[in-house]
Coordinates of C-alpha atoms in Angstrom, one line a residue:
M11 CA 129.4 174.4 95.1
S12 CA 127.3 171.9 97.1
I13 CA 127.6 168.4 96.7
E14 CA 124.3 166.6 96.8
D15 CA 124.6 164.0 99.4
P16 CA 122.8 160.9 98.6
I17 CA 122.7 160.0 102.0
E18 CA 120.4 162.7 103.7
T19 CA 118.5 162.3 99.9
G20 CA 117.6 158.6 100.5
L21 CA 117.1 159.0 104.3
A22 CA 114.3 162.2 103.8
S23 CA 112.8 159.3 100.9
G24 CA 111.8 157.3 104.2
W25 CA 114.9 154.2 103.4
Q26 CA 114.3 152.3 106.7
H27 CA 117.1 153.3 108.4
V28 CA 117.8 152.4 112.5
D29 CA 121.2 153.8 114.3
G30 CA 121.0 151.8 116.9
S31 CA 122.4 155.2 120.0
T32 CA 118.4 156.1 119.2
L33 CA 117.2 152.7 120.7
T34 CA 116.0 152.1 124.5
E35 CA 113.8 149.2 124.0
P36 CA 115.1 145.4 123.2
Q37 CA 113.9 144.9 119.2
H38 CA 112.8 142.3 117.1
Y39 CA 113.5 141.4 113.0
Q40 CA 112.2 139.0 111.0
V41 CA 113.4 138.8 107.2
D42 CA 114.6 136.8 104.6
V43 CA 118.2 137.2 104.9
V44 CA 119.8 139.1 107.9
I45 CA 123.4 140.4 106.5
V46 CA 126.2 141.4 108.6
G47 CA 128.4 144.1 107.3
S48 CA 128.2 146.1 105.2
G49 CA 131.6 146.9 103.1
A50 CA 132.6 145.3 99.6
G51 CA 131.3 141.4 100.7
G52 CA 127.5 142.9 102.5
G53 CA 127.6 145.6 99.9
V54 CA 127.5 144.2 96.5
A55 CA 126.1 140.9 98.7
A56 CA 122.7 143.2 99.5
E57 CA 121.8 144.8 96.3
I58 CA 121.8 141.8 94.8
L59 CA 119.9 139.9 97.1
T60 CA 117.2 143.0 98.0
Q61 CA 117.1 142.9 93.8
A62 CA 115.9 139.5 93.6
G63 CA 112.6 140.3 95.7
L64 CA 114.1 138.8 99.4
S65 CA 113.7 140.8 102.9
V66 CA 117.0 141.9 103.0
M67 CA 118.6 143.5 106.5
I68 CA 122.4 144.8 106.5
I69 CA 123.7 145.8 110.5
E70 CA 126.7 147.3 110.8
A71 CA 128.5 148.3 114.2
G72 CA 129.7 151.4 112.6
P73 CA 127.7 154.6 112.2
L74 CA 126.3 156.1 109.1
K75 CA 128.3 158.9 107.7
S76 CA 127.9 160.5 104.6
S77 CA 129.9 163.5 102.4
N78 CA 128.6 166.3 105.1
S79 CA 130.9 164.0 107.3
F80 CA 133.7 164.2 105.5
N81 CA 135.5 166.9 106.0
M82 CA 139.7 166.0 104.9
E83 CA 140.6 166.1 108.6
E84 CA 142.8 163.1 109.8
R85 CA 141.8 164.3 113.2
R86 CA 138.8 163.8 112.9
A87 CA 138.4 160.5 110.0
Y88 CA 140.4 158.0 112.3
P89 CA 138.3 157.9 114.9
N90 CA 135.1 158.0 113.1
L91 CA 136.1 155.7 110.9
Y92 CA 138.1 153.2 111.4
Q93 CA 138.4 150.2 113.5
Q94 CA 140.7 151.6 117.1
A95 CA 140.9 155.0 115.6
A96 CA 143.6 153.5 113.0
S97 CA 145.5 152.7 115.7
M98 CA 144.9 148.8 115.6
K99 CA 148.0 146.3 116.2
T100 CA 148.5 142.9 116.1
K101 CA 148.8 141.1 119.5
D102 CA 152.2 141.6 120.1
K103 CA 151.8 145.4 118.8
A104 CA 154.3 144.5 115.6
I105 CA 152.1 145.2 113.0
G106 CA 149.6 148.3 112.4
I107 CA 146.0 147.1 111.4
F108 CA 144.2 149.6 109.3
Q109 CA 140.2 148.5 108.5
G110 CA 136.8 150.5 108.4
R111 CA 134.7 151.0 110.9
A112 CA 131.4 152.5 109.2
V113 CA 128.8 151.7 106.7
G114 CA 130.4 151.1 103.5
G115 CA 133.5 149.2 106.0
S116 CA 137.3 149.8 104.2
T117 CA 135.0 150.6 101.2
T118 CA 134.5 153.8 103.2
V119 CA 138.1 154.5 103.3
N120 CA 140.4 152.2 101.5
W121 CA 142.1 154.3 98.0
T122 CA 139.9 152.9 94.6
T123 CA 143.0 150.4 93.6
S124 CA 140.7 147.7 92.4
I125 CA 142.5 144.5 90.5
R126 CA 141.3 141.4 89.4
T127 CA 142.4 138.5 91.2
P128 CA 146.0 137.4 89.8
R129 CA 145.5 134.3 88.4
N130 CA 148.1 132.6 89.8
A131 CA 146.1 133.3 93.3
L132 CA 143.5 131.0 91.2
Q133 CA 145.5 128.5 90.4
Y134 CA 147.3 128.1 93.8
W135 CA 143.7 127.9 95.2
A136 CA 142.5 125.1 91.9
S137 CA 145.7 123.2 93.1
D138 CA 146.3 122.7 96.6
K139 CA 142.7 124.9 98.3
S140 CA 140.6 122.5 96.7
I141 CA 138.4 125.8 95.6
A142 CA 136.1 124.6 92.3
G143 CA 134.7 127.0 89.4
L144 CA 137.3 130.2 90.3
S145 CA 139.3 130.1 87.4
R146 CA 139.8 133.5 85.7
D147 CA 138.0 132.6 83.0
E148 CA 135.2 131.6 85.0
L149 CA 135.4 135.2 87.3
D150 CA 136.1 137.2 84.6
P151 CA 132.5 138.4 83.8
W152 CA 131.9 139.2 87.1
F153 CA 134.6 141.1 87.2
E154 CA 133.7 143.0 84.6
K155 CA 129.6 143.4 86.3
M156 CA 131.1 144.8 89.2
E157 CA 133.6 147.6 87.0
Q158 CA 130.6 148.2 85.2
R159 CA 128.9 148.8 88.2
L160 CA 131.3 150.3 90.0
N161 CA 132.6 152.5 86.9
I162 CA 135.7 151.2 87.6
A163 CA 138.6 152.5 84.7
K164 CA 142.0 152.8 84.7
W165 CA 142.7 156.8 85.8
D166 CA 143.6 158.4 83.0
Y167 CA 145.1 161.3 84.4
E168 CA 149.0 161.9 85.3
P169 CA 150.2 160.4 88.5
N170 CA 150.5 162.3 91.3
R171 CA 154.7 163.2 92.2
N172 CA 154.8 160.7 95.0
N173 CA 153.2 158.1 92.0
M174 CA 155.8 159.3 89.3
A175 CA 158.2 158.4 91.2
L176 CA 157.4 154.6 91.6
R177 CA 156.8 154.8 87.8
Q178 CA 160.2 156.4 86.9
G179 CA 162.0 154.4 88.8
C180 CA 160.5 151.0 86.7
E181 CA 161.2 152.7 83.4
A182 CA 164.6 153.7 84.5
L183 CA 165.0 150.2 85.7
G184 CA 163.6 148.0 83.1
W185 CA 160.9 146.8 85.4
E186 CA 157.1 145.9 85.1
Y187 CA 154.7 149.3 86.0
T188 CA 150.4 149.0 85.6
V189 CA 148.4 151.9 85.6
I190 CA 146.0 151.0 88.2
K191 CA 141.9 150.9 87.4
R192 CA 140.4 153.2 90.2
N193 CA 136.1 152.3 91.5
V194 CA 135.8 156.6 90.9
S195 CA 133.1 158.8 89.1
G196 CA 134.3 162.9 89.1
C197 CA 136.8 162.7 91.2
W198 CA 138.3 166.1 91.8
N199 CA 141.8 164.8 92.6
T200 CA 141.6 165.9 96.3
G201 CA 144.1 162.8 97.5
Y202 CA 142.1 162.3 100.9
C203 CA 140.0 159.2 99.9
G204 CA 141.6 157.5 103.0
M205 CA 138.9 160.1 105.2
G206 CA 136.4 160.0 103.3
C207 CA 135.3 161.1 100.1
P208 CA 133.7 164.5 100.5
V209 CA 132.8 164.5 97.0
N210 CA 131.1 161.6 96.8
A211 CA 133.1 160.2 93.7
K212 CA 134.6 157.2 95.4
Q213 CA 132.0 155.1 94.4
S214 CA 132.0 153.0 97.8
M215 CA 129.2 151.1 98.7
L216 CA 128.1 154.1 100.8
V217 CA 127.1 155.5 97.8
T218 CA 126.0 152.6 95.4
T219 CA 125.1 149.2 96.4
I220 CA 123.7 150.0 99.7
P221 CA 121.4 153.4 98.7
S222 CA 120.3 150.9 96.2
A223 CA 119.2 148.2 98.6
L224 CA 117.5 150.4 101.1
N225 CA 116.3 152.5 97.7
G226 CA 114.3 148.1 97.0
G227 CA 113.5 147.9 100.8
A228 CA 116.0 147.0 102.5
T229 CA 116.7 147.7 106.2
L230 CA 120.1 149.2 107.2
L231 CA 121.0 148.7 110.8
S232 CA 123.4 151.0 112.3
R233 CA 125.7 150.8 116.0
V234 CA 124.2 147.9 116.0
K235 CA 126.8 144.6 116.5
V236 CA 126.2 141.7 116.0
A237 CA 127.4 139.5 119.1
K238 CA 126.7 135.8 118.5
L239 CA 124.6 133.5 116.5
E240 CA 122.4 130.9 117.6
H241 CA 122.2 127.3 116.1
Q242 CA 119.9 123.9 116.9
G243 CA 121.4 120.7 113.9
D244 CA 122.2 122.1 111.1
K245 CA 120.6 125.8 111.7
I246 CA 120.9 128.5 112.1
T247 CA 118.1 129.6 114.3
G248 CA 118.5 133.3 115.2
L249 CA 121.1 136.2 116.1
Q250 CA 121.6 138.4 118.7
A251 CA 123.5 142.1 118.5
Q252 CA 123.7 144.5 120.9
A253 CA 122.4 148.5 120.7
L254 CA 126.0 150.9 120.2
T255 CA 125.7 154.5 121.9
E256 CA 127.4 157.4 120.0
S257 CA 130.2 156.4 120.9
L258 CA 129.9 152.7 119.5
T259 CA 130.4 151.1 123.7
P260 CA 126.7 149.0 124.3
S261 CA 124.1 150.7 125.4
G262 CA 122.6 147.7 126.5
V263 CA 119.7 148.0 124.7
A264 CA 119.0 144.2 123.2
V265 CA 118.3 143.6 119.0
N266 CA 117.9 139.7 117.8
V267 CA 116.7 139.1 114.7
K268 CA 115.1 135.1 113.5
A269 CA 116.6 134.9 108.9
K270 CA 116.1 132.4 106.4
H271 CA 119.7 132.6 105.9
Y272 CA 122.4 134.2 107.8
L273 CA 125.3 136.0 106.0
L274 CA 128.4 137.1 107.3
S275 CA 130.5 139.6 105.8
A276 CA 131.9 141.2 108.6
G277 CA 135.4 141.1 107.6
A278 CA 138.5 138.6 108.0
I279 CA 138.5 139.2 111.9
H280 CA 135.4 140.1 112.9
T281 CA 133.5 137.4 110.7
P282 CA 135.7 134.8 112.3
A283 CA 135.8 136.2 115.6
L284 CA 131.7 135.4 115.3
L285 CA 132.1 132.1 114.4
M286 CA 133.8 131.5 117.4
R287 CA 132.0 133.2 120.0
S288 CA 129.0 131.6 118.7
Q289 CA 130.7 128.0 119.1
V290 CA 129.9 126.6 115.1
A291 CA 130.5 123.7 114.7
D292 CA 134.2 123.9 113.4
P293 CA 136.1 120.2 113.9
H294 CA 138.9 120.5 111.7
Q295 CA 140.0 123.9 114.2
L296 CA 140.4 125.9 111.3
L297 CA 138.1 129.5 112.1
G298 CA 140.3 132.2 112.8
K299 CA 144.0 130.4 111.4
R300 CA 145.2 131.6 108.8
T301 CA 144.6 135.3 108.7
F302 CA 146.6 137.2 106.2
L303 CA 148.0 140.8 106.4
H304 CA 150.3 141.3 103.2
P305 CA 152.4 143.4 105.5
T306 CA 153.9 146.4 104.6
L307 CA 157.2 148.0 104.5
L308 CA 158.0 151.3 104.1
S309 CA 160.7 153.0 102.2
G310 CA 160.7 157.0 102.6
A311 CA 162.8 159.2 99.9
I312 CA 164.0 162.4 99.7
F313 CA 163.5 164.4 96.3
N314 CA 164.9 168.3 95.5
D315 CA 161.5 168.4 94.1
P316 CA 158.6 169.5 96.0
I317 CA 156.3 165.6 96.0
N318 CA 153.2 166.9 97.8
G319 CA 152.1 163.1 98.3
H320 CA 148.8 163.5 99.9
A321 CA 147.1 165.7 96.8
G322 CA 146.4 164.0 94.3
A323 CA 144.9 160.0 93.5
P324 CA 146.6 158.7 96.5
Q325 CA 147.8 155.2 93.7
S326 CA 147.5 155.1 90.6
I327 CA 151.0 152.7 89.8
Y328 CA 151.1 149.8 90.4
S329 CA 155.0 147.0 90.1
D330 CA 154.0 143.5 89.8
Q331 CA 158.0 143.5 89.3
F332 CA 158.9 140.9 92.1
V333 CA 154.8 139.4 93.5
W334 CA 155.7 136.4 92.0
Q335 CA 159.2 136.4 90.6
D336 CA 160.1 134.6 93.8
D337 CA 157.5 131.4 93.3
A338 CA 160.2 128.7 91.7
D339 CA 162.4 128.6 95.2
G340 CA 159.4 129.1 97.0
E341 CA 160.2 132.9 98.5
L342 CA 157.4 135.9 99.7
G343 CA 157.3 138.4 96.6
Y344 CA 155.8 141.9 96.9
K345 CA 154.0 144.7 95.0
L346 CA 155.3 147.7 95.3
E347 CA 152.6 150.8 95.8
V348 CA 153.1 153.7 97.2
P349 CA 150.6 155.9 99.8
P350 CA 149.1 159.0 99.9
I351 CA 151.6 161.0 102.6
H352 CA 150.0 163.0 105.1
P353 CA 150.7 163.7 109.0
I354 CA 149.4 161.8 111.1
L355 CA 149.4 159.3 108.8
I356 CA 153.4 159.6 108.4
A357 CA 153.7 160.3 112.0
S358 CA 152.6 157.8 113.0
K359 CA 154.4 155.0 110.1
T360 CA 158.6 156.5 110.5
L361 CA 160.9 156.0 113.4
G362 CA 163.3 158.4 115.3
Y363 CA 160.8 161.2 118.5
G364 CA 162.2 164.6 119.4
K365 CA 165.3 166.2 117.2
S366 CA 165.2 163.3 114.3
H367 CA 162.1 163.0 114.5
A368 CA 161.1 166.5 113.6
E369 CA 164.4 167.5 110.9
L370 CA 162.4 164.3 108.9
M371 CA 158.6 165.6 109.8
A372 CA 160.2 169.4 108.4
K373 CA 160.6 167.2 104.7
F374 CA 157.3 166.6 105.1
N375 CA 156.8 167.9 100.7
Q376 CA 159.8 166.2 99.5
L377 CA 159.2 163.1 100.7
Q378 CA 157.7 160.2 98.9
V379 CA 157.0 156.8 100.2
T380 CA 157.1 153.5 98.6
I381 CA 156.1 151.0 99.9
A382 CA 156.2 146.7 99.9
L383 CA 153.5 144.7 100.6
V384 CA 154.5 141.0 100.9
R385 CA 152.9 138.1 99.5
D386 CA 151.9 135.7 102.8
G387 CA 150.0 132.2 103.1
Y388 CA 151.6 130.2 100.0
H389 CA 155.3 129.4 101.5
P390 CA 155.5 126.9 103.9
D391 CA 157.0 129.0 106.4
S392 CA 154.4 131.8 105.7
Q393 CA 151.6 130.3 108.2
G394 CA 149.4 133.5 108.4
G395 CA 148.6 134.6 111.9
Q396 CA 145.3 133.3 114.4
V397 CA 142.1 135.4 115.6
Q398 CA 141.9 134.9 119.0
L399 CA 139.5 135.7 121.6
T400 CA 139.9 137.3 125.1
D401 CA 138.0 139.5 127.6
H402 CA 137.2 142.6 125.5
G403 CA 136.7 141.0 122.4
F404 CA 139.7 139.3 119.8
S405 CA 143.7 139.8 118.6
L406 CA 145.5 139.0 116.2
D407 CA 148.2 136.2 117.1
Y408 CA 150.7 137.5 113.3
P409 CA 153.9 136.1 114.0
L410 CA 156.5 137.3 111.5
S411 CA 158.3 134.6 110.5
D412 CA 161.9 134.4 108.9
A413 CA 160.4 133.7 105.5
F414 CA 159.0 136.7 106.0
W415 CA 162.5 138.8 107.5
R416 CA 164.0 137.6 103.7
A417 CA 161.3 139.6 101.9
A418 CA 161.7 142.5 104.0
R419 CA 165.6 142.8 103.4
R420 CA 164.7 142.3 99.0
A421 CA 162.1 144.8 99.6
Y422 CA 163.3 147.4 100.6
A423 CA 166.8 146.9 98.3
S424 CA 164.5 146.8 96.0
M425 CA 162.8 150.4 97.2
A426 CA 165.7 151.8 97.3
E427 CA 167.1 150.9 94.5
L428 CA 163.4 152.0 92.6
Q429 CA 163.5 155.2 94.6
F430 CA 168.2 155.7 93.1
A431 CA 166.6 155.6 90.3
A432 CA 164.2 157.8 90.5
G433 CA 165.8 160.4 91.4
A434 CA 165.9 160.5 95.2
Q435 CA 168.9 162.5 97.0
Q436 CA 168.5 159.7 100.5
V437 CA 166.5 157.2 100.5
L438 CA 165.4 156.1 104.3
P439 CA 164.1 152.5 104.7
I440 CA 161.8 153.0 108.0
T441 CA 163.2 150.1 110.5
E442 CA 165.3 151.1 113.1
G443 CA 168.7 151.9 113.0
A444 CA 168.9 152.6 109.8
P445 CA 170.7 155.2 108.2
Y446 CA 169.9 157.7 105.4
L447 CA 171.4 156.1 102.7
S448 CA 172.9 158.3 100.3
S449 CA 173.2 155.5 97.3
W450 CA 172.5 153.0 95.4
Q451 CA 176.1 151.7 96.2
Q452 CA 175.9 152.4 99.8
A453 CA 172.4 151.2 100.6
K454 CA 173.1 148.1 98.4
K455 CA 175.9 147.6 101.5
V456 CA 173.3 148.8 104.9
I457 CA 170.8 146.8 104.0
S458 CA 172.6 143.7 103.3
E459 CA 173.6 144.0 107.4
L460 CA 170.0 146.0 109.0
D461 CA 169.1 144.5 112.3
L462 CA 165.3 143.8 110.8
A463 CA 163.3 143.1 113.9
P464 CA 159.2 143.2 114.9
L465 CA 159.1 146.6 116.4
K466 CA 162.3 147.7 115.8
T467 CA 160.5 147.8 112.0
I468 CA 157.6 149.7 110.8
V469 CA 155.0 146.7 109.7
A470 CA 151.7 147.8 108.8
S471 CA 148.1 145.9 107.0
A472 CA 145.6 147.8 105.2
H473 CA 144.0 144.5 103.7
V474 CA 143.4 141.6 106.0
M475 CA 142.5 138.4 104.2
G476 CA 141.8 134.8 105.5
G477 CA 140.1 132.9 108.8
C478 CA 137.2 131.2 107.8
P479 CA 138.4 129.7 104.3
M480 CA 136.7 128.5 100.7
G481 CA 136.9 124.8 99.1
E482 CA 135.1 121.8 98.5
D483 CA 137.3 119.7 101.5
P484 CA 136.2 120.5 104.6
K485 CA 139.9 119.5 105.9
M486 CA 141.0 122.9 104.8
A487 CA 137.2 125.2 104.4
M488 CA 134.6 126.0 106.1
V489 CA 132.3 126.8 103.2
N490 CA 132.7 126.0 99.9
S491 CA 133.5 127.7 96.9
Y492 CA 130.1 129.1 96.6
G493 CA 130.7 130.8 100.4
E494 CA 128.3 128.5 101.5
S495 CA 129.1 127.3 105.5
H496 CA 129.8 123.3 105.4
Y497 CA 127.8 122.8 108.2
Y498 CA 124.8 125.1 108.0
D499 CA 122.1 124.7 105.5
N500 CA 121.1 128.6 106.1
L501 CA 124.5 130.2 106.5
S502 CA 127.2 132.1 104.2
V503 CA 130.0 134.3 104.1
M504 CA 130.9 136.8 101.8
D505 CA 134.0 139.2 102.4
G506 CA 138.1 138.8 102.7
S507 CA 138.4 136.1 105.2
I508 CA 137.0 133.2 102.7
F509 CA 140.4 133.5 100.8
P510 CA 142.4 130.6 101.9
T511 CA 146.0 133.0 101.3
S512 CA 146.8 136.9 100.6
L513 CA 146.4 137.5 97.0
G514 CA 149.2 139.7 95.9
A515 CA 147.0 142.5 95.2
N516 CA 144.8 144.7 96.7
P517 CA 141.2 142.6 97.6
Q518 CA 138.4 145.0 96.8
L519 CA 137.9 144.1 93.4
S520 CA 137.9 140.3 94.5
I521 CA 135.1 140.1 97.1
Y522 CA 133.3 142.2 94.2
G523 CA 133.9 140.1 92.0
I524 CA 133.1 136.6 93.6
T525 CA 130.5 138.1 96.1
A526 CA 128.1 139.3 92.7
R527 CA 128.7 135.4 91.7
N528 CA 128.6 133.8 95.0
A529 CA 125.5 135.9 96.1
T530 CA 123.5 135.7 92.3
H531 CA 123.9 131.3 94.1
L532 CA 122.5 132.4 96.6
A533 CA 119.9 134.1 95.3
Q534 CA 118.4 132.0 92.8
K535 CA 118.3 129.5 95.3
L536 CA 116.4 131.8 97.9
Q537 CA 113.8 133.8 95.6
P538 CA 109.9 132.9 95.8
K539 CA 109.0 130.6 93.8

């Protein structure tokens, strides 16, 4: 059965798309709005601004791929669709970071989990971070709009065995759990969402808002990396970019864009890094600081029956039992989810080598994995990380604090308790020196004494937030609550970098909803009179 590829159909119909790797001469463009980045923020903004009658250009450093490029193979997907071939790490190499790098950004490769911004986060932003107009009552209409636009709905099918274990453990222990909403239409339930959807079921920006914007006359530049914003006084005056080769190295061909308005949606590492490279006004030295990752811990469990965690919707159940529970004593909470279980992903995120690693991988189909996403950014001892410019680009310095390690120990205990309650025969906290545990009683004692530390303990992240915070008080924010710069009349930011803390929830729907609100506001200001 052949699947129609909307990208190939659109290109054949005459979309304005320029692949930077084909450019041989310098290029100059002039548009109403130029958008840097094509992920959750850039994609939503592009559609709204194009529909308002504005001329829009989207610039993406990654390639334009489509379902015909997605063959469900990790060895191809990671180098083709992820930053640094899915091997990006923090400065000290203690945290692995997964971020998309292709048209559609991380929405092309995420696991489709769609959660509205938690009320607790929004209340904290309003009370402590000077954010206005973003209560849940004010945001819910925007979430509803984007849920309809992207077919976000509760996953009505039986969870795969990996997610089922999470549900069973919660039921046995009386813990809260929730059926996840997913942005899919006609999903084949293959379980390979992280490698690009081969049947165009995932309603990512790649197959929704970006085709819509291109059909409306927008221009897309792929394999073009923005190097710098030019500015004078309170105006951004131009954008300098470089064309990239097929292997995404600079070709030496310059691309320059002049626009009435400049919109950054390059994500929570690249938006702050671009602003820092451009030496924009930052009197309170906020750029790149308070970057949050939901640093994530893993717990493996061996079951008697096959788990086959590579098949079926990657995420369909989560538990918020511990996300906000520790607010009273100020400790860091954590969300419980499961990841898809694919060979390279798991082999690179587990421990051991030689015989011990081979033994674990031999049990691959019996392996269930639970993850704990630590909610960072609320505790005084949880200031997140800092994006820094280097000779080769950037680094993210993210020290793991004592508050994080306390949360990690509690999270390992919660995950082990849950996995045993779900029927696991053995549990293996993914940290150096942890043995296979055969009972909850043993787990409690061993986990309380584990030596947890950077590089010994596997920590990963797929959620990068912060670094260019929003708020009404310029002393703590770079942009206002509409994403508009406090210093430049024609500069806005719409992506996860504007979050002043982490969310305690997967971020894509928060970015969709807040961007829909802010881009609509911007469109009304810029619309031709």
